[in-house]
């Protein structure tokens, strides 16, 4: 049986998912250069979902896994399979239904774990403060606003229980955690980490996501800079992107956001403080790595 490397971006729902999906989808040629492929959401629905219905005894078999990759992969030389699909953790609609985030997490990843048995698995997650996460969920599910105001489920603003549950449910997997604040300036380095490609700054549309982290003046200046003096190395690309994100960062939120109606300024500050404490505590968990440690110097 061949050995494959699985790279799962599993959420929780964050600013990383959709930009990553778009980037991977339009760079299949670049992925092929490092023996990687990106089966999109359609493949998950039509192929992977059918395999995950099999009995555990069959899922864990090498023959089943080989049959799966033979069905999914387009290139014979592919050895790295990349997924960016938040629904692996459960429905977005029910992510805040109970006191704990993604209550069906264990049930959802159980068959995935067995299908990828004896393979190399890395799970990528992008964490933002819990208050900010809830804000994004409210934009897509405004009906949650009333529930959160009347019964906030005793949210503790910490992601530590969530990551611990995932670690317990999939102990063989390596979990790499990004800070959402690093996405804009370190975008190319994060793409390199996920795809295994050493030259992500040459990917088509690589500048699209960092541009969204800048105001209009910054986007124009950044695009002009990239077009006129394209950085030759990943380090130079990160240096330039970090500069533009810092100087032209679009940090202001919409004035009508439900975010400001639910949390006080003190709660917002506290939520970010708890996230920083989470990062410190997560370093002590087995097979959990902070991306900041891997991005040192970039």
XYZ file of C-alpha atoms in Angstrom:
298
model
C 0.000 0.000 0.000
C 1.292 3.472 -0.900
C 1.725 6.068 1.843
C 0.132 9.455 1.365
C 0.304 12.765 3.193
C -3.047 14.278 4.075
C -3.401 17.986 4.752
C -6.799 18.890 6.212
C -7.866 22.468 6.791
C -10.753 21.774 9.183
C -11.720 25.133 10.586
C -13.279 26.303 12.809
C -15.023 28.532 10.273
C -12.609 31.395 9.754
C -11.300 33.910 7.203
C -8.849 31.280 5.907
C -11.214 28.705 4.387
C -12.678 30.387 1.293
C -9.482 32.214 0.174
C -7.573 28.941 0.504
C -10.180 27.050 -1.512
C -10.042 29.617 -4.303
C -6.254 29.657 -4.368
C -5.883 25.868 -4.468
C -8.550 25.516 -7.143
C -6.745 27.825 -9.585
C -3.239 26.446 -8.979
C -3.540 22.746 -9.765
C -0.465 23.028 -12.013
C 1.603 24.413 -9.147
C 0.368 21.688 -6.802
C 1.346 19.038 -9.334
C 4.928 20.351 -9.177
C 5.153 19.031 -5.594
C 3.032 15.895 -6.152
C -0.015 17.460 -4.505
C -3.705 17.589 -5.422
C -6.724 19.444 -4.119
C -10.014 17.521 -4.357
C -12.640 20.213 -3.880
C -15.957 20.184 -2.060
C -17.668 18.420 -4.964
C -15.299 15.483 -4.559
C -16.123 15.376 -0.863
C -19.830 15.140 -1.578
C -19.667 12.680 -4.452
C -16.815 10.333 -3.557
C -15.427 10.753 -0.060
C -18.867 10.881 1.565
C -19.706 7.476 0.097
C -16.501 5.924 1.422
C -17.093 7.365 4.890
C -20.348 5.409 5.116
C -18.467 2.095 5.111
C -18.107 0.001 8.301
C -15.092 0.922 10.431
C -13.476 -2.473 9.864
C -13.553 -1.830 6.124
C -12.561 1.837 6.402
C -9.397 0.945 8.277
C -8.240 -1.520 5.634
C -5.390 -0.655 3.312
C -7.297 -1.924 0.285
C -10.169 0.487 0.984
C -7.782 3.422 1.298
C -6.032 2.532 -1.944
C -9.361 2.196 -3.716
C -10.317 5.626 -2.396
C -7.167 7.392 -3.622
C -7.356 5.581 -6.956
C -10.861 7.051 -7.312
C -9.967 10.573 -6.188
C -6.503 11.319 -7.532
C -5.878 12.421 -11.097
C -2.084 12.101 -11.122
C -0.288 8.790 -10.528
C 2.614 10.548 -8.832
C 0.476 12.442 -6.307
C 1.418 11.760 -2.706
C -0.061 14.784 -0.929
C -3.827 15.295 -0.739
C -5.112 18.672 0.462
C -8.596 19.440 1.741
C -10.130 22.764 2.759
C -13.647 21.987 3.894
C -15.015 23.242 7.219
C -17.960 20.851 7.177
C -15.652 18.009 8.207
C -16.308 19.275 11.747
C -20.055 19.567 11.389
C -22.697 21.882 10.019
C -22.013 25.603 10.285
C -25.676 26.062 11.174
C -25.220 24.083 14.390
C -21.693 25.184 15.299
C -23.059 27.338 18.125
C -26.143 25.309 18.954
C -24.849 24.041 22.286
C -22.445 25.072 25.023
C -19.479 23.581 23.146
C -18.465 24.479 19.607
C -19.158 21.855 16.946
C -20.891 19.265 19.140
C -20.675 16.632 16.364
C -16.898 16.992 15.938
C -16.053 13.522 17.284
C -18.667 11.785 15.175
C -17.621 13.658 12.045
C -13.876 12.979 12.223
C -14.223 9.365 13.386
C -14.545 7.833 9.875
C -11.910 10.219 8.449
C -9.442 9.029 11.039
C -10.003 5.400 10.096
C -9.931 5.980 6.341
C -6.509 7.638 6.685
C -5.110 5.044 9.089
C -1.375 4.420 8.550
C -1.097 7.635 6.519
C 0.551 10.921 7.515
C -2.111 13.408 8.611
C -1.771 17.111 9.427
C -4.753 19.179 10.526
C -4.566 22.948 10.058
C -6.742 25.293 12.084
C -7.036 29.067 12.122
C -8.119 30.563 15.432
C -9.546 34.003 16.049
C -10.960 35.290 19.302
C -14.217 33.542 20.221
C -16.035 36.895 20.209
C -14.816 37.556 16.663
C -15.758 34.028 15.573
C -19.287 34.542 16.880
C -19.435 37.880 15.062
C -18.738 36.201 11.723
C -21.332 33.528 12.464
C -23.928 36.191 13.246
C -23.365 37.829 9.863
C -24.475 34.596 8.207
C -27.036 33.593 10.845
C -28.663 36.773 12.225
C -31.248 34.688 14.080
C -28.511 33.701 16.539
C -28.334 37.263 17.858
C -31.438 36.967 20.026
C -30.297 33.615 21.436
C -26.855 34.909 22.346
C -28.212 38.007 24.052
C -30.784 36.077 26.098
C -28.773 32.887 26.723
C -25.063 33.180 25.908
C -24.437 29.505 26.842
C -21.814 30.476 29.425
C -19.195 30.881 26.696
C -15.734 30.964 28.242
C -14.055 32.612 25.213
C -11.502 29.780 25.043
C -10.650 27.419 22.177
C -8.657 25.073 24.414
C -11.556 22.614 25.012
C -12.271 22.495 21.276
C -8.670 21.728 20.295
C -8.371 19.192 23.124
C -11.469 17.378 21.868
C -10.040 17.221 18.355
C -6.730 15.951 19.699
C -8.496 13.226 21.683
C -10.620 12.263 18.678
C -7.653 12.056 16.280
C -4.529 11.491 18.407
C -2.316 10.370 15.494
C -2.755 13.639 13.608
C -0.438 16.613 13.913
C -2.416 19.803 14.581
C -0.949 23.091 13.312
C -2.669 26.252 14.535
C -2.613 29.643 12.837
C -3.461 32.985 14.410
C -5.943 34.805 12.155
C -3.901 37.990 12.600
C -1.040 36.351 10.654
C -3.124 35.495 7.599
C -2.620 38.719 5.651
C 1.079 39.407 6.185
C 2.189 35.739 6.237
C -0.233 34.461 3.580
C 2.374 33.042 1.204
C 4.238 31.290 4.024
C 0.990 29.730 5.234
C 0.242 28.533 1.700
C 3.728 27.024 1.540
C 3.130 25.206 4.805
C -0.159 23.724 3.649
C 0.786 22.862 0.058
C 4.415 21.905 0.516
C 5.382 24.197 -2.371
C 8.572 26.225 -1.747
C 7.582 29.057 -4.135
C 3.996 29.994 -3.295
C 4.640 33.656 -4.130
C 4.509 32.589 -7.797
C 1.013 31.089 -7.451
C -1.740 32.638 -9.541
C -3.826 35.078 -7.458
C -1.505 34.798 -4.447
C -1.897 38.542 -3.810
C -5.711 38.427 -3.701
C -6.204 37.595 -0.021
C -3.587 39.980 1.452
C -5.218 42.750 -0.588
C -8.476 42.212 1.281
C -6.640 43.002 4.519
C -5.760 46.506 3.296
C -7.752 49.661 2.681
C -8.305 50.865 -0.876
C -5.170 53.012 -0.976
C -3.107 50.099 0.299
C -4.564 47.651 -2.233
C -3.632 49.941 -5.110
C -0.116 50.509 -3.793
C 0.405 46.821 -3.038
C -0.771 45.685 -6.481
C 1.451 48.254 -8.166
C 4.451 47.171 -6.122
C 3.918 43.477 -6.874
C 3.485 44.189 -10.606
C 6.494 46.499 -10.949
C 8.975 44.828 -8.590
C 7.777 41.261 -7.931
C 9.671 39.790 -4.960
C 12.045 37.024 -6.045
C 12.007 35.095 -2.773
C 9.354 34.041 -0.271
C 11.101 36.043 2.428
C 10.990 39.227 0.335
C 7.330 38.632 -0.506
C 6.471 38.278 3.183
C 8.492 41.377 4.008
C 6.615 43.462 1.438
C 3.188 42.076 2.320
C 3.779 42.617 6.030
C 4.726 46.226 5.352
C 1.583 46.970 3.335
C -0.712 45.151 5.772
C 0.751 47.087 8.682
C 0.668 50.453 6.968
C -2.690 50.130 5.229
C -4.485 47.595 7.396
C -8.284 47.730 7.160
C -9.094 47.112 10.811
C -12.388 48.957 11.180
C -15.595 46.882 11.299
C -18.958 47.713 9.823
C -20.848 50.148 12.011
C -24.007 48.043 11.885
C -22.311 44.845 12.992
C -24.165 42.787 15.588
C -20.721 42.261 17.115
C -20.837 45.591 18.937
C -24.373 44.993 20.168
C -23.489 41.797 22.060
C -20.018 42.347 23.510
C -18.761 45.201 25.621
C -15.278 46.608 24.847
C -14.059 44.854 27.979
C -15.384 41.517 26.737
C -13.740 42.006 23.352
C -10.393 42.727 24.989
C -10.851 39.804 27.336
C -11.661 37.459 24.459
C -8.404 38.338 22.704
C -6.480 37.943 25.975
C -7.969 34.483 26.444
C -6.892 33.562 22.902
C -3.319 34.592 23.687
C -3.449 32.424 26.808
C -4.862 29.595 24.693
C -1.858 29.790 22.380
C 0.466 29.430 25.367
C -1.434 26.447 26.778
C -1.795 24.727 23.401
C 1.972 24.494 23.133
C 1.873 21.908 25.909
C -0.471 19.520 24.075
C 0.928 16.474 22.306
C 1.115 16.782 18.514
C -0.066 20.426 18.611
C 2.181 23.039 16.994
C 1.704 26.787 16.723
C 2.355 28.055 13.202
C 4.115 31.084 14.723
C 6.964 28.742 15.686
C 7.248 27.572 12.081
C 7.023 31.114 10.669
C 9.883 32.528 12.741
C 12.067 34.733 10.571
C 9.391 35.233 7.909
